[in-house]
Amino acid sequence: MNLLQELPSQQRRAIELVREVAQEKDTHAYLVGGPVRDILLGRQSIDIDLTVEQDASTLARALAKRLDGRVRSFPQFLTYKVTAPEFPEIDLATARKERYRKPGALPAVSAGRLKDDLIRRDFSINAIALDLIDGKMHDPTNGASDLEARVVRVLHERSFIDDPTRIFRATRLAARLGFTLEAHTAELMRAAIAADALSTVSKERIWRELFLAMDEIEAPRILTELSQDGALEPLFGRKGNGTLRARLEAIHAELAANPDVDRYVLYTGALLHGDASPIDFEGSGFSQKRARAVVEIANELPRVLEELSAATDDRERFLIYRSVSPEMLVLVAAERADERAHLQRFHEYVDFRLPLRGNDLEVPGGPHVAKALEETRQAVFSGEIPAEQARAYAKAVARRLLEEVHQ
Ligand code: ATP
Ligand code: MG
C-alpha cells in the first residue's frame, strides 16, 4: 500500500488503526470516494471516508473504544463519525444502494454491497475504493482511467436528472482539479439544465451548493461557468451580466488581502450586479443585514464611486467610507486602483488609537466626552495638532461642548 506512504503521519496512523481494528472485527473497511481520488492524484492531505460492507456501527464503536473517543451516528444516512482528541476525524458509512423515487428528491437508502455503493456515486473519479485489509483497488466504473484522462464523467444517463445538484458538483470538481467534463457528460448536463431539472431541487439545496462553490480557490471560474450554463436561473432568473468573470476575479484578488470580509456577500453581489432585490435571496438563509449588504454592493456601487470622485479631502471621503459596508469598501478597492491609497489611510485611521481616556479630561461625564476624544483623534491623525498636545486639546474641546450644552 505504497500509495498511503505519502500521507501525513497522523493520517497514516489513523488508517493503520482502522486496519487493525477492522481485522480484529473480521470486517473489510474501504477508503472510498474523495480521499482515494486525491491519493491517486498525489495530493497530500485527505479526509478519512470509509465504507464497510456490514453494519458500520460495530467498527465505529470499536474504533472509538480503542481511541477513548466518541461516536456520533446519523441513522437516516447509515453513517457514523468517530472523533478523539488529537486524532483525525473518521467518517464511516455502511455500503448502500440508493433509489431515486422522484427526480431531485433525496434517495431511498438501503444496505448494499461495495459495488452497489460505488455505482450509485456521482462521478467515476469519486467511485473508487481501496480495501485497507488487502490493498486491492475496486474501480467498477473505470475511474482510474478518467483520472489519467483528467475528465469528470457521470455514471449513467439519468445522473443529473436524479440529482441535479451534481451539476454544481461537476463544475466545482472539474475547476478544482483542472479537469474537463467528459463530452457526453457535458451534453447530459446541458440537457438537464435545459429541461429545467434544477426546479425539482429546493432553493436551500441550490444555495448550499453555491456557497460551496464560493469556498473554492477557483470560485470566479466556477461561478462564471454556472451562470453561463444557466444553472443559476432557478435562483435569480435570467440576468445579463457581461463582465461577471472580471468582477469575480477582482473580488477574489481583494479577498486574499481582506480575509475577514464576507465572501458570500461579495460574490453574490457580483452575480446580481446592477439588479438585486430581496426576493433573490430566498433559501439563502442570509440575515437581513447580509441581504442588505448584498443589495448595496450590487446596486449602489456606481453611486458610491461617483460620490467618491466628487470628494475633495479625507474628511469627505472618510464620511462616505463610514456610511457603507466593509464589503462595499473591498469592492471599491477592486474597481478603483486610485482609491486604494485613500482606503489604506482610512483603515489606518480607523485603527488609530490615542493613549487618552475619558477620565483624563477632568470634566463631568456625558456624550461630550466621547465626542471630544473622537475630535482629538481626528486632529492628531490628520496632523492638525502634535500628539503631545492631545490631552490639553481634548480637555478644551470637552469644556467647549459642555458649555454649548448649558447655553
Ligand atoms: P471534497 O474534497 O470536496 O470533500 P468529495 O469527493 O469527498 O470531495 P463529498 O461531498 O465529501 O465530496 O462527498 C463524498 C463522496 O460521496 C463523493 O466522493 C461521492 O462519491 C459521493 N457523493 C457526494 N455527493 C454525491 C451526490 N450528490 N451524488 C452521488 N454521490 C455523491
Ligand atoms: Mg469529502
XYZ file of C-alpha atoms in Angstrom, residues 201-211 234-236 278-287:
24
model
C -34.474 20.791 -6.064
C -35.219 23.154 -3.180
C -33.652 26.606 -3.305
C -31.990 25.854 0.012
C -30.053 22.962 -1.535
C -29.036 25.049 -4.538
C -27.775 27.814 -2.260
C -25.770 25.260 -0.261
C -24.052 24.195 -3.490
C -23.485 27.825 -4.446
C -21.780 28.560 -1.123
C -33.706 28.878 -10.767
C -32.438 31.280 -8.094
C -32.057 34.565 -9.896
C -34.623 40.824 -1.635
C -36.529 38.000 -3.372
C -33.257 36.864 -4.958
C -32.136 35.573 -1.531
C -34.970 33.131 -0.912
C -33.477 29.963 0.527
C -30.060 31.505 1.175
C -30.518 31.838 4.916
C -28.974 35.338 4.688
C -29.745 37.543 7.683
